[in-house]
């Protein structure tokens, strides 16, 4: 009280002073001081226990941030804390996304996870909203005790590293309306028993939590649910009708990206409040009843894409759904969608319609009644449906808000007509892989001024490329590849003012010189497969990532200025007339992953250095001379090295590094000599080794059997493939609570590699290259025996050791090459018998042991080896038996090992059969005896059987007696006649 009196006296003094000329500012300052003093001395603000709990939270957090916490006693004034105005108790804690907050505010990104004791929050009796999403929280939820939060309405723990097992304490959260545990690490089944009593729960989000198992029946007890999101999990089984029956109030059902199967339950059509349904990317199958969706009058968005649905799907069942805005049925290969069903669709004005890869009726474009009735379309995808006709004019005339149009992979014809008005909303147009003709209109830049993607590839377009395309400032991807366009490349398309991230003009009839490539920002330029001439441009942008000019008519050498393209990752110069040396400045391209200089006229020796991070290096079919630099076989990340078809000589360097990633090594058709070094076996991940058509001598190292030569999906090889893909997510569309992101992907491809297998020269690319395993050391001067260790290479697909001077016998271990498809050891000096074990090779398509010194009888092969004719065995003077003309004499024809094996197997089979039969008979007999004599039920059965036997015995005796009597009577009659 004295303190209050003193304050009152001071306040009176302030007023008196003001009246004498003092400023009101002094009054405001003193009032603020008084307020702070009252808060400090009398505890005005949040309760002490909440104050202490928040400080405990900050201490456990132990990261940068929450700088305002603790500076004032009143925690209601702290950041991210919201208190109730009347009670001054904490009502909301918005503690989410600290990582982004740190990065933006302090420039710090601390991604270390931390454990949080949720019992800290039990002190907040009035807490209604707790948001801890995206905080890198780890640990398990199973032991969490938050039983004191009786008034909690929203709990968000999403986007963390919490092991989701809903604890029993959640039963006490009687006021809970929203529970978001999505994007955590559950790795368990969907166990929600602790939530069954929560009568107010309206939103349950467990998406992206690695949940497994099936939908529990207890889910149907959450009768107040309005939103159920179980998307992006591994949930299996069917969608239970009983569960859906209990969810009468459901408005949003998200089950996308799971493993659901079975048919769509009919009870789905009884959920009259449904607004959003996403069942995409599952394995739902069967037909869709016509009336299934007719009762869903509130439906706004339906996504059934990427399932196995089939049968008729008439759109007229949606004719009265005036609220429907999004319909996605794409990639149901057997679904027959009838888009023109005769019903009026004036009430239905869709914003999103995606019917890609369905069996869309052919009249969709020819008689576009439905499409012309739509006036609100923003997204339309009718791709991959074999549609014919031309693009209807009404499509763009009526839908002035169109943003995404995909009519690719159809059979559309005629010229591409443009609307007469500007369509400023259009972002993406894809009409690739059709039959369009005519030229590209020069006013396209005015009609679609904000276009970001234009894909006209794989058509029959002619004429020159309009330079006005470069004026489309938003255009990032332009793909005109695989057409018939002519003329020169407009310089504006590759200038520093061009907007492109991807420019694809591949496989046209373009000619002239390549203009300077001055792209600004990450970009890819594909000019391959044309008739471009002249030299490579000396001015290449430092920002370009991919430059592909293969298969043109380019001449000259690689300019020294190539090193200025410091961001270059792919440089493809294959199939031109380039010559001279490889400039050493190419070694400065430190980001280069792929370098392909094959099929040119480069000469001189190979440079002593190459880009340090190169993954793919192809120098084949040039005129390089000299020896191989040691550096080529010591790049730790190099996956593919092809130096075939040159004039290289000398031995293989013995300095081969260990633990290298190399998968493919091709050195065929050079003049290499010397022995195969043992160090070659350091390349343990090798899958393709082609050293054929050289002058190697000596023996084959036995350590070759320790190498891989098996099909492995190398992560780096897939990384190489991924670099050819340019993915762009350009736009996001929302329908109510629903949304879709559309991704446009521009792809190139792994370079093809040429090598011989199955007796022919093949080019392998992409998946074929990844799945091939081969050893080809043919046409050399190798001597000695075939190492038996080669039999360890069970994943080998092709083995060619022909045209050498190998001696000794054919190893029996070759029968362990279970995946072998081509085996050629012809034209050597091999001797002895043909191992009968080779008959175990079931996949052979090419097999030759001709022109050797083999002798004895050809084994009586069956299955695949029985299909090979004379050419496989000819040229072996001592070899007899079919399919050669000579027959194998009986005296000299010992029973082949395969026949002996068959007999041995047959005798073993008979012994096993008799043993099993005898055991079963004896066991069955004694089990029957025990049953009949030792059990009550058995005795009953035995009595009934005895009665049946007695009855049958009596009946049979009577019949026999009558037959004997009749027979005797007949004999007496015959005697009387006589």
PDB file of N, CA and C in Angstrom, residues 677-735:
ATOM      1  N   UNK A 677      47.340 -57.376 -67.745  1.00  0.00           N
ATOM      2  CA  UNK A 677      47.899 -57.235 -66.398  1.00  0.00           C
ATOM      3  C   UNK A 677      46.922 -57.735 -65.330  1.00  0.00           C
ATOM      4  N   UNK A 678      47.505 -58.304 -64.283  1.00  0.00           N
ATOM      5  CA  UNK A 678      46.685 -58.762 -63.164  1.00  0.00           C
ATOM      6  C   UNK A 678      45.931 -57.594 -62.538  1.00  0.00           C
ATOM      7  N   UNK A 679      46.512 -56.392 -62.634  1.00  0.00           N
ATOM      8  CA  UNK A 679      45.881 -55.217 -62.043  1.00  0.00           C
ATOM      9  C   UNK A 679      44.533 -54.904 -62.690  1.00  0.00           C
ATOM     10  N   UNK A 680      44.277 -55.482 -63.851  1.00  0.00           N
ATOM     11  CA  UNK A 680      42.977 -55.282 -64.487  1.00  0.00           C
ATOM     12  C   UNK A 680      41.848 -55.774 -63.576  1.00  0.00           C
ATOM     13  N   UNK A 681      42.184 -56.736 -62.727  1.00  0.00           N
ATOM     14  CA  UNK A 681      41.182 -57.290 -61.810  1.00  0.00           C
ATOM     15  C   UNK A 681      40.827 -56.331 -60.686  1.00  0.00           C
ATOM     16  N   UNK A 682      41.563 -55.193 -60.586  1.00  0.00           N
ATOM     17  CA  UNK A 682      41.175 -54.172 -59.606  1.00  0.00           C
ATOM     18  C   UNK A 682      39.832 -53.542 -59.955  1.00  0.00           C
ATOM     19  N   UNK A 683      39.441 -53.662 -61.228  1.00  0.00           N
ATOM     20  CA  UNK A 683      38.167 -53.090 -61.669  1.00  0.00           C
ATOM     21  C   UNK A 683      37.053 -54.059 -61.295  1.00  0.00           C
ATOM     22  N   UNK A 684      36.789 -54.187 -60.016  1.00  0.00           N
ATOM     23  CA  UNK A 684      35.896 -55.225 -59.511  1.00  0.00           C
ATOM     24  C   UNK A 684      34.432 -54.975 -59.842  1.00  0.00           C
ATOM     25  N   UNK A 685      34.086 -53.763 -60.210  1.00  0.00           N
ATOM     26  CA  UNK A 685      32.697 -53.456 -60.539  1.00  0.00           C
ATOM     27  C   UNK A 685      32.426 -53.509 -62.035  1.00  0.00           C
ATOM     28  N   UNK A 686      33.404 -54.002 -62.781  1.00  0.00           N
ATOM     29  CA  UNK A 686      33.272 -54.042 -64.234  1.00  0.00           C
ATOM     30  C   UNK A 686      32.152 -54.991 -64.655  1.00  0.00           C
ATOM     31  N   UNK A 687      31.331 -54.550 -65.614  1.00  0.00           N
ATOM     32  CA  UNK A 687      30.260 -55.383 -66.174  1.00  0.00           C
ATOM     33  C   UNK A 687      30.459 -55.666 -67.652  1.00  0.00           C
ATOM     34  N   UNK A 688      31.181 -54.784 -68.326  1.00  0.00           N
ATOM     35  CA  UNK A 688      31.453 -54.966 -69.752  1.00  0.00           C
ATOM     36  C   UNK A 688      32.940 -54.742 -69.974  1.00  0.00           C
ATOM     37  N   UNK A 689      33.621 -55.773 -70.504  1.00  0.00           N
ATOM     38  CA  UNK A 689      35.046 -55.691 -70.838  1.00  0.00           C
ATOM     39  C   UNK A 689      35.230 -56.178 -72.265  1.00  0.00           C
ATOM     40  N   UNK A 690      35.628 -55.268 -73.151  1.00  0.00           N
ATOM     41  CA  UNK A 690      35.830 -55.625 -74.560  1.00  0.00           C
ATOM     42  C   UNK A 690      37.243 -55.226 -74.957  1.00  0.00           C
ATOM     43  N   UNK A 691      38.114 -56.235 -75.073  1.00  0.00           N
ATOM     44  CA  UNK A 691      39.502 -56.040 -75.480  1.00  0.00           C
ATOM     45  C   UNK A 691      39.769 -56.714 -76.821  1.00  0.00           C
ATOM     46  N   UNK A 692      38.740 -57.003 -77.566  1.00  0.00           N
ATOM     47  CA  UNK A 692      38.862 -57.797 -78.795  1.00  0.00           C
ATOM     48  C   UNK A 692      39.585 -57.033 -79.902  1.00  0.00           C
ATOM     49  N   UNK A 693      40.071 -57.825 -80.890  1.00  0.00           N
ATOM     50  CA  UNK A 693      40.729 -57.272 -82.090  1.00  0.00           C
ATOM     51  C   UNK A 693      41.937 -56.415 -81.717  1.00  0.00           C
ATOM     52  N   UNK A 694      42.816 -56.994 -80.901  1.00  0.00           N
ATOM     53  CA  UNK A 694      44.085 -56.370 -80.569  1.00  0.00           C
ATOM     54  C   UNK A 694      45.182 -57.421 -80.727  1.00  0.00           C
ATOM     55  N   UNK A 695      46.307 -57.237 -80.073  1.00  0.00           N
ATOM     56  CA  UNK A 695      47.428 -58.176 -80.186  1.00  0.00           C
ATOM     57  C   UNK A 695      47.915 -58.620 -78.816  1.00  0.00           C
ATOM     58  N   UNK A 696      46.970 -58.752 -77.881  1.00  0.00           N
ATOM     59  CA  UNK A 696      47.328 -59.202 -76.548  1.00  0.00           C
ATOM     60  C   UNK A 696      47.827 -60.634 -76.600  1.00  0.00           C
ATOM     61  N   UNK A 697      48.829 -60.934 -75.781  1.00  0.00           N
ATOM     62  CA  UNK A 697      49.419 -62.276 -75.719  1.00  0.00           C
ATOM     63  C   UNK A 697      49.425 -62.737 -74.263  1.00  0.00           C
ATOM     64  N   UNK A 698      49.936 -63.977 -74.069  1.00  0.00           N
ATOM     65  CA  UNK A 698      49.992 -64.514 -72.722  1.00  0.00           C
ATOM     66  C   UNK A 698      48.666 -65.137 -72.322  1.00  0.00           C
ATOM     67  N   UNK A 699      48.535 -65.432 -71.039  1.00  0.00           N
ATOM     68  CA  UNK A 699      47.349 -66.137 -70.549  1.00  0.00           C
ATOM     69  C   UNK A 699      46.314 -65.155 -69.991  1.00  0.00           C
ATOM     70  N   UNK A 700      45.121 -65.698 -69.819  1.00  0.00           N
ATOM     71  CA  UNK A 700      44.042 -64.915 -69.217  1.00  0.00           C
ATOM     72  C   UNK A 700      44.218 -64.984 -67.698  1.00  0.00           C
ATOM     73  N   UNK A 701      44.302 -63.843 -67.003  1.00  0.00           N
ATOM     74  CA  UNK A 701      44.502 -63.880 -65.542  1.00  0.00           C
ATOM     75  C   UNK A 701      43.350 -64.625 -64.853  1.00  0.00           C
ATOM     76  N   UNK A 702      43.708 -65.527 -63.954  1.00  0.00           N
ATOM     77  CA  UNK A 702      42.669 -66.292 -63.248  1.00  0.00           C
ATOM     78  C   UNK A 702      41.846 -65.413 -62.316  1.00  0.00           C
ATOM     79  N   UNK A 703      42.407 -64.265 -61.915  1.00  0.00           N
ATOM     80  CA  UNK A 703      41.687 -63.384 -60.994  1.00  0.00           C
ATOM     81  C   UNK A 703      40.459 -62.752 -61.644  1.00  0.00           C
ATOM     82  N   UNK A 704      40.294 -62.975 -62.947  1.00  0.00           N
ATOM     83  CA  UNK A 704      39.123 -62.424 -63.614  1.00  0.00           C
ATOM     84  C   UNK A 704      37.830 -62.961 -62.994  1.00  0.00           C
ATOM     85  N   UNK A 705      37.947 -64.132 -62.356  1.00  0.00           N
ATOM     86  CA  UNK A 705      36.783 -64.729 -61.707  1.00  0.00           C
ATOM     87  C   UNK A 705      36.353 -64.014 -60.447  1.00  0.00           C
ATOM     88  N   UNK A 706      37.161 -63.066 -59.962  1.00  0.00           N
ATOM     89  CA  UNK A 706      36.803 -62.314 -58.760  1.00  0.00           C
ATOM     90  C   UNK A 706      36.088 -61.006 -59.081  1.00  0.00           C
ATOM     91  N   UNK A 707      35.953 -60.701 -60.360  1.00  0.00           N
ATOM     92  CA  UNK A 707      35.329 -59.441 -60.760  1.00  0.00           C
ATOM     93  C   UNK A 707      33.808 -59.591 -60.757  1.00  0.00           C
ATOM     94  N   UNK A 708      33.115 -58.498 -60.980  1.00  0.00           N
ATOM     95  CA  UNK A 708      31.656 -58.499 -60.824  1.00  0.00           C
ATOM     96  C   UNK A 708      30.973 -59.201 -61.990  1.00  0.00           C
ATOM     97  N   UNK A 709      30.938 -58.556 -63.132  1.00  0.00           N
ATOM     98  CA  UNK A 709      30.254 -59.063 -64.322  1.00  0.00           C
ATOM     99  C   UNK A 709      28.874 -59.616 -63.971  1.00  0.00           C
ATOM    100  N   UNK A 710      28.134 -58.800 -63.288  1.00  0.00           N
ATOM    101  CA  UNK A 710      26.752 -59.148 -62.981  1.00  0.00           C
ATOM    102  C   UNK A 710      25.917 -57.877 -63.070  1.00  0.00           C
ATOM    103  N   UNK A 711      24.629 -58.075 -63.240  1.00  0.00           N
ATOM    104  CA  UNK A 711      23.729 -56.951 -63.437  1.00  0.00           C
ATOM    105  C   UNK A 711      23.495 -56.280 -62.094  1.00  0.00           C
ATOM    106  N   UNK A 712      24.055 -55.099 -61.940  1.00  0.00           N
ATOM    107  CA  UNK A 712      23.834 -54.306 -60.736  1.00  0.00           C
ATOM    108  C   UNK A 712      23.429 -52.916 -61.172  1.00  0.00           C
ATOM    109  N   UNK A 713      22.436 -52.380 -60.497  1.00  0.00           N
ATOM    110  CA  UNK A 713      21.949 -51.049 -60.841  1.00  0.00           C
ATOM    111  C   UNK A 713      22.831 -50.044 -60.118  1.00  0.00           C
ATOM    112  N   UNK A 714      23.913 -49.680 -60.790  1.00  0.00           N
ATOM    113  CA  UNK A 714      24.853 -48.753 -60.184  1.00  0.00           C
ATOM    114  C   UNK A 714      24.187 -47.413 -59.903  1.00  0.00           C
ATOM    115  N   UNK A 715      24.354 -46.947 -58.676  1.00  0.00           N
ATOM    116  CA  UNK A 715      23.763 -45.656 -58.308  1.00  0.00           C
ATOM    117  C   UNK A 715      24.331 -44.546 -59.178  1.00  0.00           C
ATOM    118  N   UNK A 716      25.625 -44.650 -59.479  1.00  0.00           N
ATOM    119  CA  UNK A 716      26.230 -43.611 -60.300  1.00  0.00           C
ATOM    120  C   UNK A 716      25.738 -43.671 -61.735  1.00  0.00           C
ATOM    121  N   UNK A 717      25.467 -44.886 -62.227  1.00  0.00           N
ATOM    122  CA  UNK A 717      24.954 -44.997 -63.583  1.00  0.00           C
ATOM    123  C   UNK A 717      23.568 -44.396 -63.678  1.00  0.00           C
ATOM    124  N   UNK A 718      22.773 -44.562 -62.629  1.00  0.00           N
ATOM    125  CA  UNK A 718      21.461 -43.927 -62.626  1.00  0.00           C
ATOM    126  C   UNK A 718      21.586 -42.426 -62.417  1.00  0.00           C
ATOM    127  N   UNK A 719      22.592 -42.021 -61.680  1.00  0.00           N
ATOM    128  CA  UNK A 719      22.844 -40.592 -61.539  1.00  0.00           C
ATOM    129  C   UNK A 719      23.163 -40.002 -62.901  1.00  0.00           C
ATOM    130  N   UNK A 720      23.937 -40.731 -63.691  1.00  0.00           N
ATOM    131  CA  UNK A 720      24.263 -40.293 -65.038  1.00  0.00           C
ATOM    132  C   UNK A 720      23.015 -40.170 -65.881  1.00  0.00           C
ATOM    133  N   UNK A 721      22.132 -41.150 -65.767  1.00  0.00           N
ATOM    134  CA  UNK A 721      20.881 -41.115 -66.517  1.00  0.00           C
ATOM    135  C   UNK A 721      19.997 -39.973 -66.054  1.00  0.00           C
ATOM    136  N   UNK A 722      19.963 -39.721 -64.749  1.00  0.00           N
ATOM    137  CA  UNK A 722      19.122 -38.661 -64.218  1.00  0.00           C
ATOM    138  C   UNK A 722      19.551 -37.286 -64.710  1.00  0.00           C
ATOM    139  N   UNK A 723      20.842 -37.139 -64.986  1.00  0.00           N
ATOM    140  CA  UNK A 723      21.313 -35.842 -65.445  1.00  0.00           C
ATOM    141  C   UNK A 723      20.730 -35.456 -66.801  1.00  0.00           C
ATOM    142  N   UNK A 724      20.204 -36.446 -67.513  1.00  0.00           N
ATOM    143  CA  UNK A 724      19.588 -36.142 -68.796  1.00  0.00           C
ATOM    144  C   UNK A 724      18.168 -35.630 -68.616  1.00  0.00           C
ATOM    145  N   UNK A 725      17.637 -35.721 -67.434  1.00  0.00           N
ATOM    146  CA  UNK A 725      16.250 -35.323 -67.202  1.00  0.00           C
ATOM    147  C   UNK A 725      16.196 -33.928 -66.588  1.00  0.00           C
ATOM    148  N   UNK A 726      15.458 -33.077 -67.243  1.00  0.00           N
ATOM    149  CA  UNK A 726      15.243 -31.732 -66.719  1.00  0.00           C
ATOM    150  C   UNK A 726      13.799 -31.628 -66.283  1.00  0.00           C
ATOM    151  N   UNK A 727      13.555 -31.572 -65.009  1.00  0.00           N
ATOM    152  CA  UNK A 727      12.177 -31.544 -64.499  1.00  0.00           C
ATOM    153  C   UNK A 727      11.841 -30.138 -64.018  1.00  0.00           C
ATOM    154  N   UNK A 728      10.671 -29.704 -64.397  1.00  0.00           N
ATOM    155  CA  UNK A 728      10.232 -28.378 -63.991  1.00  0.00           C
ATOM    156  C   UNK A 728       8.803 -28.465 -63.472  1.00  0.00           C
ATOM    157  N   UNK A 729       8.582 -28.079 -62.234  1.00  0.00           N
ATOM    158  CA  UNK A 729       7.224 -27.967 -61.696  1.00  0.00           C
ATOM    159  C   UNK A 729       6.825 -26.508 -61.853  1.00  0.00           C
ATOM    160  N   UNK A 730       5.930 -26.292 -62.751  1.00  0.00           N
ATOM    161  CA  UNK A 730       5.662 -24.915 -63.124  1.00  0.00           C
ATOM    162  C   UNK A 730       4.467 -24.298 -62.428  1.00  0.00           C
ATOM    163  N   UNK A 731       3.496 -25.108 -62.106  1.00  0.00           N
ATOM    164  CA  UNK A 731       2.309 -24.454 -61.586  1.00  0.00           C
ATOM    165  C   UNK A 731       1.579 -25.356 -60.608  1.00  0.00           C
ATOM    166  N   UNK A 732       0.801 -24.703 -59.802  1.00  0.00           N
ATOM    167  CA  UNK A 732       0.074 -25.357 -58.716  1.00  0.00           C
ATOM    168  C   UNK A 732      -1.381 -24.921 -58.826  1.00  0.00           C
ATOM    169  N   UNK A 733      -2.274 -25.906 -58.958  1.00  0.00           N
ATOM    170  CA  UNK A 733      -3.697 -25.595 -59.072  1.00  0.00           C
ATOM    171  C   UNK A 733      -4.424 -26.095 -57.832  1.00  0.00           C
ATOM    172  N   UNK A 734      -5.324 -25.304 -57.331  1.00  0.00           N
ATOM    173  CA  UNK A 734      -6.095 -25.675 -56.147  1.00  0.00           C
ATOM    174  C   UNK A 734      -7.573 -25.740 -56.483  1.00  0.00           C
ATOM    175  N   UNK A 735      -8.235 -26.764 -55.937  1.00  0.00           N
ATOM    176  CA  UNK A 735      -9.682 -26.892 -56.036  1.00  0.00           C
ATOM    177  C   UNK A 735     -10.183 -27.151 -54.628  1.00  0.00           C
TER     178      UNK A 735
END
